[in-house]
Short mmCIF file of C-alpha atoms in Angstrom, two decimals:
data_model
loop_
_atom_site.label_atom_id
_atom_site.label_comp_id
_atom_site.label_asym_id
_atom_site.label_seq_id
_atom_site.Cartn_x
_atom_site.Cartn_y
_atom_site.Cartn_z
CA MET A 20 89.51 79.93 81.05
CA ILE A 21 88.31 83.51 80.40
CA ARG A 22 87.20 83.91 84.02
CA PHE A 23 90.51 82.52 85.29
CA SER A 24 92.46 84.92 83.04
CA LEU A 25 90.37 87.88 84.22
CA VAL A 26 91.01 87.03 87.87
CA LEU A 27 94.78 86.79 87.36
CA SER A 28 94.77 90.00 85.29
CA MET A 29 92.97 91.78 88.10
CA CYS A 30 95.66 90.68 90.59
CA PHE A 31 98.45 91.70 88.21
CA LEU A 32 96.86 95.14 87.70
CA TYR A 33 96.60 95.59 91.46
CA ILE A 34 100.34 95.03 91.85
CA LEU A 35 101.18 97.12 88.77
CA GLU A 36 99.10 100.08 89.94
CA ALA A 37 100.99 100.14 93.24
CA PHE A 38 104.25 100.83 91.36
CA VAL A 39 102.96 102.71 88.30
CA SER A 40 100.23 105.15 89.26
CA HIS A 41 98.36 106.23 86.12
CA MET A 42 94.73 107.11 85.44
CA TYR A 43 94.47 104.64 82.53
CA ILE A 44 95.84 101.77 84.61
CA SER A 45 93.36 102.62 87.37
CA PHE A 46 90.55 102.70 84.84
CA ILE A 47 91.49 99.30 83.39
CA PHE A 48 91.92 97.93 86.91
CA ASN A 49 88.38 98.99 87.90
CA MET A 50 86.96 97.63 84.65
CA ALA A 51 88.72 94.30 85.18
CA ALA A 52 87.33 94.06 88.73
CA ALA A 53 83.80 94.78 87.47
CA ALA A 54 84.25 92.18 84.71
CA VAL A 55 85.39 89.59 87.24
CA PHE A 56 82.32 90.25 89.39
CA PHE A 57 79.82 89.99 86.53
CA THR A 58 81.41 86.86 85.06
CA MET A 59 81.77 85.03 88.39
CA MET A 60 78.43 86.03 89.89
CA PRO A 61 76.30 83.75 87.62
CA LEU A 62 78.26 80.75 88.97
CA LEU A 63 77.04 81.32 92.53
CA ASP A 64 74.09 79.55 94.10
CA ARG A 65 70.82 81.46 94.44
CA LYS A 66 71.51 82.81 97.94
CA GLY A 67 75.01 83.87 96.96
CA ARG A 68 73.79 85.71 93.85
CA ILE A 69 71.09 87.54 95.79
CA PHE A 70 73.46 88.58 98.59
CA THR A 71 76.41 89.76 96.48
CA LEU A 72 74.25 91.40 93.81
CA GLY A 73 72.28 93.09 96.59
CA LEU A 74 75.48 94.55 98.07
CA PHE A 75 76.69 95.60 94.64
CA SER A 76 73.37 97.23 93.69
CA ALA A 77 73.03 98.99 97.04
CA GLY A 78 76.53 100.41 96.60
CA ILE A 79 75.68 101.74 93.13
CA ILE A 80 72.40 103.27 94.36
CA ILE A 81 74.06 104.99 97.33
CA HIS A 82 76.85 106.37 95.12
CA TYR A 83 74.24 107.69 92.70
CA ALA A 84 72.27 109.25 95.58
CA VAL A 85 75.30 111.21 96.77
CA GLY A 86 75.92 112.57 93.28
CA ASP A 87 78.44 110.20 91.70
CA ARG A 88 78.13 109.45 88.00
CA GLY A 89 79.91 107.34 85.38
CA MET A 90 82.89 105.32 86.63
CA LEU A 91 82.54 107.00 90.05
CA LEU A 92 79.55 104.71 90.60
CA PHE A 93 82.05 101.83 90.82
CA GLN A 94 84.19 103.71 93.32
CA GLY A 95 85.41 101.28 95.95
CA ILE A 96 84.99 98.04 93.98
CA THR A 97 88.73 97.48 94.36
CA GLN A 98 88.80 98.70 97.99
CA ASN A 99 89.30 95.14 99.27
CA MET A 100 91.59 94.11 96.44
CA ALA A 101 94.64 94.00 98.68
CA LEU A 102 93.03 91.21 100.66
CA LEU A 103 91.35 89.50 97.72
CA SER A 104 94.67 89.29 95.90
CA ILE A 105 96.14 87.35 98.85
CA LEU A 106 93.12 85.05 98.95
CA ILE A 107 93.57 84.31 95.25
CA LEU A 108 97.36 83.94 95.22
CA ALA A 109 97.97 82.23 98.60
CA PRO A 110 97.20 78.68 97.31
CA LEU A 111 100.34 78.96 95.17
CA LEU A 112 102.44 78.70 98.35
CA SER A 113 101.31 75.10 98.83
CA ILE A 114 103.01 74.02 95.58
CA PRO A 115 106.59 73.69 96.97
CA LEU A 116 105.30 71.96 100.12
CA ARG A 117 103.27 69.43 98.16
CA ARG A 118 105.88 68.77 95.48
CA GLU A 119 108.65 68.29 98.05
CA GLY A 120 106.54 65.70 99.86
CA ILE A 121 106.41 67.67 103.09
CA ILE A 122 102.61 67.60 103.28
CA ASP A 123 102.62 63.82 102.64
CA THR A 124 104.95 63.43 105.61
CA VAL A 125 102.48 65.21 107.88
CA ILE A 126 99.59 63.07 106.59
CA THR A 127 101.52 59.92 107.47
CA TYR A 128 102.35 61.35 110.88
CA LEU A 129 98.70 62.19 111.65
CA ASN A 130 97.60 58.76 110.50
CA GLN A 131 99.95 57.15 113.01
CA LEU A 132 98.41 59.17 115.84
CA LYS A 133 94.77 58.36 115.10
CA ASN A 134 94.35 55.71 117.83
CA ASN A 135 95.17 58.09 120.68
CA PRO A 136 92.92 61.15 121.33
CA ALA A 137 95.75 63.10 122.96
CA PHE A 138 98.12 62.38 120.08
CA THR A 139 95.42 63.31 117.55
CA PHE A 140 94.47 66.54 119.33
CA TYR A 141 98.02 67.85 119.58
CA GLY A 142 98.98 66.57 116.13
CA ILE A 143 96.10 68.22 114.26
CA SER A 144 96.33 71.44 116.30
CA SER A 145 100.08 71.71 115.66
CA PHE A 146 99.77 70.98 111.95
CA MET A 147 96.95 73.54 111.63
CA MET A 148 98.98 76.09 113.60
CA THR A 149 101.87 75.64 111.14
CA LEU A 150 99.89 75.77 107.90
CA ALA A 151 97.24 78.38 108.78
CA PRO A 152 99.58 81.43 108.89
CA ILE A 153 100.37 81.08 105.17
CA LEU A 154 97.44 79.15 103.66
CA ASN A 155 94.59 80.91 105.51
CA MET A 156 91.22 79.13 105.03
CA GLY A 157 92.95 76.75 102.66
CA ALA A 158 94.65 75.17 105.69
CA LEU A 159 91.26 74.03 107.03
CA ARG A 160 90.36 72.39 103.74
CA ILE A 161 93.78 70.78 103.37
CA VAL A 162 93.95 69.38 106.91
CA HIS A 163 90.38 68.09 106.84
CA GLY A 164 91.08 66.41 103.52
CA PHE A 165 93.81 64.46 105.33
CA VAL A 166 91.85 63.45 108.41
CA GLU A 167 88.23 63.09 107.25
CA ASN A 168 88.68 59.34 106.69
CA ILE A 169 90.19 58.89 110.16
CA LYS A 170 87.50 58.26 112.77
CA ILE A 171 87.95 61.24 115.09
CA PRO A 172 85.18 62.45 117.47
CA SER A 173 83.54 65.60 116.07
CA LYS A 174 83.96 67.59 119.28
CA LEU A 175 87.69 66.80 119.48
CA LEU A 176 88.14 67.65 115.80
CA SER A 177 86.38 71.04 116.10
CA ARG A 178 88.54 71.94 119.10
CA SER A 179 91.71 70.97 117.26
CA TYR A 180 90.69 73.14 114.31
CA TYR A 181 89.77 76.20 116.37
CA ILE A 182 92.79 76.03 118.67
CA GLY A 183 95.22 75.50 115.79
CA PHE A 184 93.66 78.03 113.42
CA THR A 185 92.42 81.05 115.40
CA PRO A 186 95.82 82.18 116.81
CA ALA A 187 97.03 82.75 113.23
CA VAL A 188 94.20 85.25 112.70
CA ILE A 189 95.77 87.40 115.43
CA TRP A 190 99.28 87.74 113.97
CA SER A 191 99.72 86.41 110.41
CA PRO A 192 100.11 88.99 107.60
CA PHE A 193 98.35 86.53 105.28
CA PHE A 194 95.04 87.18 107.06
CA ALA A 195 92.59 89.96 106.28
CA SER A 196 92.22 90.73 109.97
CA VAL A 197 95.86 91.80 110.26
CA GLY A 198 96.38 93.22 106.79
CA ILE A 199 93.27 95.39 106.63
CA VAL A 200 93.58 96.76 110.16
CA LEU A 201 97.26 97.70 109.82
CA PHE A 202 96.57 99.19 106.38
CA TYR A 203 93.82 101.52 107.66
CA LEU A 204 95.75 102.50 110.80
CA GLU A 205 98.86 103.14 108.70
CA ILE A 206 101.23 101.25 110.99
CA THR A 207 103.89 98.75 109.95
CA TYR A 208 103.63 95.02 110.50
CA LEU A 209 106.92 95.10 112.39
CA SER A 210 105.44 97.48 114.99
CA TYR A 211 102.57 95.05 115.67
CA VAL A 212 103.84 91.51 115.08
CA ALA A 213 105.48 90.97 118.51
CA PHE A 214 102.25 91.88 120.35
CA GLY A 215 100.23 89.64 118.05
CA VAL A 216 102.56 86.66 118.40
CA VAL A 217 102.64 86.92 122.21
CA PHE A 218 98.85 86.84 122.45
CA ALA A 219 98.64 84.03 119.88
CA ILE A 220 100.95 81.92 122.06
CA LEU A 221 98.83 82.67 125.15
CA GLN A 222 95.69 81.84 123.18
CA MET A 223 97.13 78.54 121.96
CA ALA A 224 98.25 77.64 125.50
CA ALA A 225 94.80 78.42 126.90
CA GLY A 226 93.17 76.12 124.37
CA MET A 227 95.64 73.31 125.06
CA ILE A 228 95.05 73.56 128.81
CA LEU A 229 91.25 73.79 128.58
CA PHE A 230 90.76 70.92 126.15
CA ARG A 231 93.69 68.72 127.08
CA PRO A 232 92.52 65.15 126.32
CA ALA A 233 92.97 62.22 128.66
CA GLY A 234 96.29 60.49 128.22
CA ALA A 235 98.26 63.63 127.44
CA VAL A 236 100.57 63.10 130.41
CA GLU A 237 101.65 59.73 129.11
CA MET A 238 102.11 60.97 125.55
CA ALA A 239 105.84 61.72 125.71
CA ALA A 240 106.65 58.40 127.39
CA ALA A 241 104.57 56.47 124.85
CA LEU A 242 106.34 58.18 121.99
CA GLU A 243 109.70 57.22 123.41
CA GLU A 244 108.68 53.59 123.91
CA GLU A 245 107.10 53.17 120.50
CA PRO A 246 109.49 51.38 118.12
CA GLY A 247 110.08 52.84 114.69
CA ASP A 248 112.38 53.09 111.74
CA ALA A 249 115.19 55.44 112.76
CA ALA A 250 115.79 56.60 109.17
CA ALA A 251 112.06 57.24 108.63
CA ASP A 252 111.82 59.15 111.92
CA LYS A 253 114.80 61.28 110.96
CA GLY A 254 113.31 62.06 107.55
CA ARG A 255 109.95 62.91 109.09
CA LYS A 256 111.52 65.29 111.60
CA LYS A 257 113.49 66.92 108.81
CA ASP A 258 110.31 67.56 106.81
CA LEU A 259 108.50 68.95 109.85
CA TYR A 260 111.40 71.29 110.60
CA THR A 261 111.42 72.33 106.94
CA LEU A 262 107.72 73.19 107.13
CA ALA A 263 108.22 75.31 110.26
CA GLY A 264 111.27 76.96 108.68
CA PHE A 265 109.30 77.70 105.51
CA VAL A 266 106.62 79.58 107.47
CA LEU A 267 109.16 81.47 109.58
CA GLY A 268 111.23 82.29 106.49
CA LEU A 269 108.21 83.79 104.72
CA VAL A 270 107.39 86.01 107.70
CA LEU A 271 111.01 87.21 108.02
CA LEU A 272 111.18 87.84 104.26
CA LEU A 273 108.03 89.99 104.46
CA ILE A 274 109.39 91.99 107.40
CA VAL A 275 112.65 92.69 105.53
CA MET A 276 110.77 93.63 102.34
CA GLU A 277 108.53 96.00 104.31
CA GLN A 278 111.50 97.77 105.89
CA VAL A 279 113.36 98.07 102.58
CA SER A 280 110.52 98.94 100.19
CA HIS A 281 108.15 100.79 102.59
CA GLN A 282 105.26 99.27 100.65
CA SER A 283 102.00 97.99 102.12
CA MET A 284 102.34 94.58 103.79
CA LEU A 285 99.27 93.41 101.87
CA LEU A 286 100.95 94.23 98.57
CA LEU A 287 104.16 92.48 99.61
CA VAL A 288 102.26 89.34 100.66
CA SER A 289 100.62 89.18 97.22
CA MET A 290 104.01 89.49 95.55
CA VAL A 291 105.58 86.80 97.76
CA CYS A 292 102.69 84.41 97.02
CA PHE A 293 103.75 84.51 93.37
CA ILE A 294 107.53 84.96 93.66
CA VAL A 295 108.23 82.07 96.07
CA PRO A 296 106.59 79.22 94.09
CA ALA A 297 107.91 80.66 90.80
CA GLY A 298 111.44 80.81 92.24
CA TRP A 299 111.11 77.26 93.56
CA MET A 300 110.09 75.95 90.14
CA VAL A 301 113.09 77.60 88.51
CA LEU A 302 115.61 76.47 91.14
CA ARG A 303 114.27 72.91 91.27
CA LYS A 304 113.84 72.77 87.48
CA GLN A 305 110.17 71.85 87.75
CA LYS A 306 109.04 73.43 84.48
CA LYS A 307 107.22 70.24 83.48
CA ALA A 308 104.99 70.62 86.53
CA VAL A 309 103.71 74.05 85.47
CA LYS A 310 100.88 72.75 83.30
CA GLU A 311 99.59 70.40 85.99
CA GLU A 312 99.84 73.05 88.70
CA VAL A 313 98.03 75.64 86.58
CA SER A 314 95.16 73.20 86.10
CA LEU A 315 94.95 72.49 89.84
CA TYR A 316 95.26 76.18 90.67
CA ARG A 317 92.49 77.08 88.24
CA SER A 318 90.09 74.69 89.98
CA LYS A 319 90.99 76.25 93.36
CA ILE A 320 90.30 79.75 92.05
CA MET A 321 86.92 78.76 90.64
CA ALA A 322 86.05 77.19 94.01
CA GLN A 323 86.58 80.64 95.57
CA LYS A 324 83.94 82.31 93.41
CA MET A 325 81.79 83.30 96.42
CA GLU A 326 84.70 84.95 98.23
CA ILE A 327 85.74 86.83 95.08
CA CYS A 328 82.25 88.22 94.46
CA LEU A 329 81.75 89.01 98.15
CA PHE A 330 84.97 90.99 98.51
CA LEU A 331 84.35 93.02 95.34
CA SER A 332 80.72 93.83 96.19
CA ALA A 333 81.56 94.48 99.85
CA GLY A 334 84.26 96.96 98.82
CA LEU A 335 81.79 98.88 96.68
CA PHE A 336 79.10 98.83 99.39
CA GLY A 337 81.48 99.76 102.21
CA ASN A 338 82.88 102.68 100.24
CA ALA A 339 79.36 103.93 99.51
CA VAL A 340 78.21 103.68 103.15
CA SER A 341 81.22 105.75 104.22
CA HIS A 342 79.58 108.70 102.40
CA THR A 343 76.31 108.44 104.36
CA PRO A 344 75.12 109.67 107.81
CA VAL A 345 75.61 106.10 109.12
CA LYS A 346 79.32 106.86 109.21
CA GLN A 347 78.71 109.98 111.35
CA LEU A 348 76.54 108.04 113.82
CA LEU A 349 79.23 105.40 114.14
CA GLU A 350 81.88 108.10 114.67
CA GLN A 351 79.87 109.61 117.53
CA SER A 352 79.37 106.20 119.17
CA MET A 353 83.06 105.35 118.85
CA GLN A 354 84.23 108.67 120.29
CA TRP A 355 81.78 108.41 123.21
CA SER A 356 83.01 104.88 124.01
CA ALA A 357 86.65 105.95 123.78
CA GLN A 358 86.06 108.85 126.18
CA GLN A 359 84.57 106.51 128.81
CA SER A 360 87.34 103.88 128.96
CA ILE A 361 89.31 101.54 126.75
CA GLY A 362 87.29 98.63 128.15
CA ILE A 363 84.00 100.20 127.04
CA LEU A 364 85.48 100.93 123.61
CA PHE A 365 86.60 97.30 123.27
CA SER A 366 83.16 96.10 124.42
CA PHE A 367 81.44 98.33 121.85
CA ILE A 368 83.66 97.06 119.04
CA ILE A 369 83.06 93.41 119.99
CA LEU A 370 79.28 93.83 120.33
CA PHE A 371 78.88 95.87 117.16
CA VAL A 372 81.05 93.70 114.89
CA THR A 373 79.64 90.45 116.30
CA LEU A 374 76.05 91.65 115.90
CA MET A 375 76.77 92.58 112.29
CA ALA A 376 78.42 89.20 111.74
CA PHE A 377 75.31 87.41 113.03
CA LEU A 378 73.24 89.49 110.60
CA GLY A 379 75.49 88.37 107.76
CA VAL A 380 77.48 91.61 107.36
CA HIS A 381 81.11 90.64 106.86
CA GLN A 382 83.94 92.08 108.97
CA ILE A 383 85.55 93.38 105.82
CA ILE A 384 82.68 95.89 105.63
CA VAL A 385 82.35 96.71 109.33
CA ILE A 386 85.96 96.93 110.53
CA PRO A 387 87.05 99.55 107.93
CA LEU A 388 84.03 101.67 108.92
CA ILE A 389 85.13 101.48 112.56
CA LEU A 390 88.75 102.30 111.77
CA THR A 391 87.86 105.29 109.60
CA SER A 392 85.50 106.55 112.33
CA LEU A 393 88.27 106.87 114.92
CA ASN A 394 89.89 110.21 115.63
CA PHE A 395 93.03 109.58 117.68
CA ALA A 396 93.45 113.30 118.30
CA GLU A 397 90.33 113.15 120.48
CA MET A 398 91.39 109.98 122.31
CA PRO A 399 94.98 110.64 123.43
CA ASP A 400 94.85 108.02 126.19
CA ILE A 401 94.37 105.15 123.73
CA THR A 402 97.30 103.87 121.63
CA VAL A 403 97.09 102.86 117.99
CA VAL A 404 98.52 99.39 118.69
CA SER A 405 95.84 98.64 121.28
CA VAL A 406 93.12 99.66 118.79
CA ALA A 407 94.74 97.44 116.16
CA PHE A 408 94.67 94.48 118.54
CA MET A 409 91.05 95.15 119.55
CA CYS A 410 89.89 95.14 115.94
CA ILE A 411 91.96 92.08 114.96
CA PHE A 412 90.79 90.08 117.98
CA THR A 413 87.18 91.05 117.34
CA TRP A 414 87.52 89.94 113.73
CA MET A 415 88.76 86.54 114.93
CA LEU A 416 86.08 86.14 117.59
CA SER A 417 83.10 87.18 115.46
CA SER A 418 84.16 85.07 112.48
CA SER A 419 84.60 82.05 114.78
CA ILE A 420 81.19 82.15 116.45
CA SER A 421 78.90 83.55 113.74
CA PRO A 422 77.18 80.75 111.77
CA LEU A 423 77.11 83.07 108.75
CA ASN A 424 80.89 83.49 108.58
CA ALA A 425 83.20 81.33 106.48
CA LEU A 426 85.38 80.10 109.37
CA ASN A 427 82.43 78.83 111.41
CA ILE A 428 80.73 77.42 108.30
CA ILE A 429 83.78 75.46 107.17
CA ILE A 430 84.48 73.97 110.61
CA SER A 431 80.81 73.07 111.21
CA GLN A 432 80.65 71.41 107.79
CA CYS A 433 83.83 69.45 108.51
CA VAL A 434 82.47 68.06 111.79
CA GLN A 435 78.88 67.82 110.48
CA LYS A 436 77.26 69.83 113.25
CA ASN A 437 75.47 73.19 113.20
CA GLY A 438 77.56 76.31 113.75
CA LEU A 439 75.98 77.31 117.08
CA THR A 440 76.70 73.89 118.62
CA VAL A 441 80.29 73.93 117.42
CA ALA A 442 81.00 77.51 118.52
CA PHE A 443 79.10 77.73 121.81
CA ARG A 444 78.46 74.26 123.25
CA TRP A 445 81.77 72.68 122.27
CA ASN A 446 84.10 75.69 122.23
CA GLY A 447 82.26 78.38 124.20
CA VAL A 448 84.54 78.06 127.22
CA TYR A 449 87.56 78.61 124.97
CA PHE A 450 86.17 81.79 123.38
CA LEU A 451 84.97 83.14 126.73
CA SER A 452 88.42 82.54 128.24
CA VAL A 453 90.39 84.14 125.40
CA THR A 454 88.01 87.14 125.42
CA GLY A 455 88.76 87.68 129.10
CA MET A 456 92.46 87.39 128.30
CA ALA A 457 92.06 89.89 125.46
CA PHE A 458 90.55 92.55 127.75
CA LEU A 459 93.45 92.20 130.16
CA TYR A 460 95.92 92.24 127.25
CA VAL A 461 94.43 95.46 125.84
CA TYR A 462 94.97 97.26 129.15
CA ILE A 463 98.58 96.01 129.22
CA LEU A 464 99.17 97.15 125.60
CA ASN A 465 97.73 100.57 126.35
CA TRP A 466 99.94 100.88 129.44
CA LEU A 467 103.19 99.93 127.67
#
């Protein structure tokens, strides 16, 4: 319970510091983050402890080498807190959906489609596409928990997961890819969201066309001919519309809050993750459910121990590296690429981030280094929005195909195949196609 309390306190201090800037609050915030790391780290497996403690120690050593002392040695430990707070608080958004029976409706719907590959493919992809924008990685775990007992071919299942999930990485404010990139480039979510949504739709369409199962043409006719309970069908449609409306409502709420408050989108997402379920409990008079939900939520937080330790140690390490000559070398490479052409710059970003991902270096370390290495004054022919898209797309691509990244690991575990087979043999055509689309899209963005 102590660890759980420390994690929630850390999130609360992050939100508090954004509104009340004070040196003592910052000090307590950093101490709480360090306490969370050292209390959660012993719970990791051996490889996890070695990796996160290695990042943490390397960050401390580099800070010491550049002359930092005392609390300055922990400088940057909360650098990724904006994202970590979302990761911790996002599971709360599933409470209203579960308690209202909306998720049960979707489970029943998917179960009815299990005998037809086309029905299954579109059903799982659509459900994933709806849940992923707000539940992030939790959507993969939730959906697989529904369908793991249904006999679905592994290849079909992996394609449904990738096609339904990856478009959300391009546009949703609940994802690190979007939040971190927009934060470092200092642009609003509203100025990017339309471009992200358009590409996400194109990406989803490409996946549907490439992997369209046999029998898809007859799907609509079969649905019409299949008898069913009219009242049950009406209730099911209502729940599905409610789910889609819930996701759209959250995004619109965030856009309005951003325009009114002028606060970081990452901060607003963290606040919404807490405010929405709390407001639902009050309006629906579900106070008796609080104890049960807290218990379930606690188990979810403890299951995220690796992510919590990784984000804290990566923040410390990334901040330390930014003070070294590595940063200067990266700046020179980025500026040279930008001076050649936007295509070469995009190629460099993809190759560099993907190589680091295959070496086990998370995008949350690499992407901020890239963004802080850019000098837009020296690259007037390249727009900020196009750079934002390049970095967000690269984050999605590298996390999808690297067997050392959480997205690839979770999907490969779900379908019980190794990450390289899942990413390249089964879905390589999809990623190659969307990468080609992304290059064309970048040129269009830069021209607009």
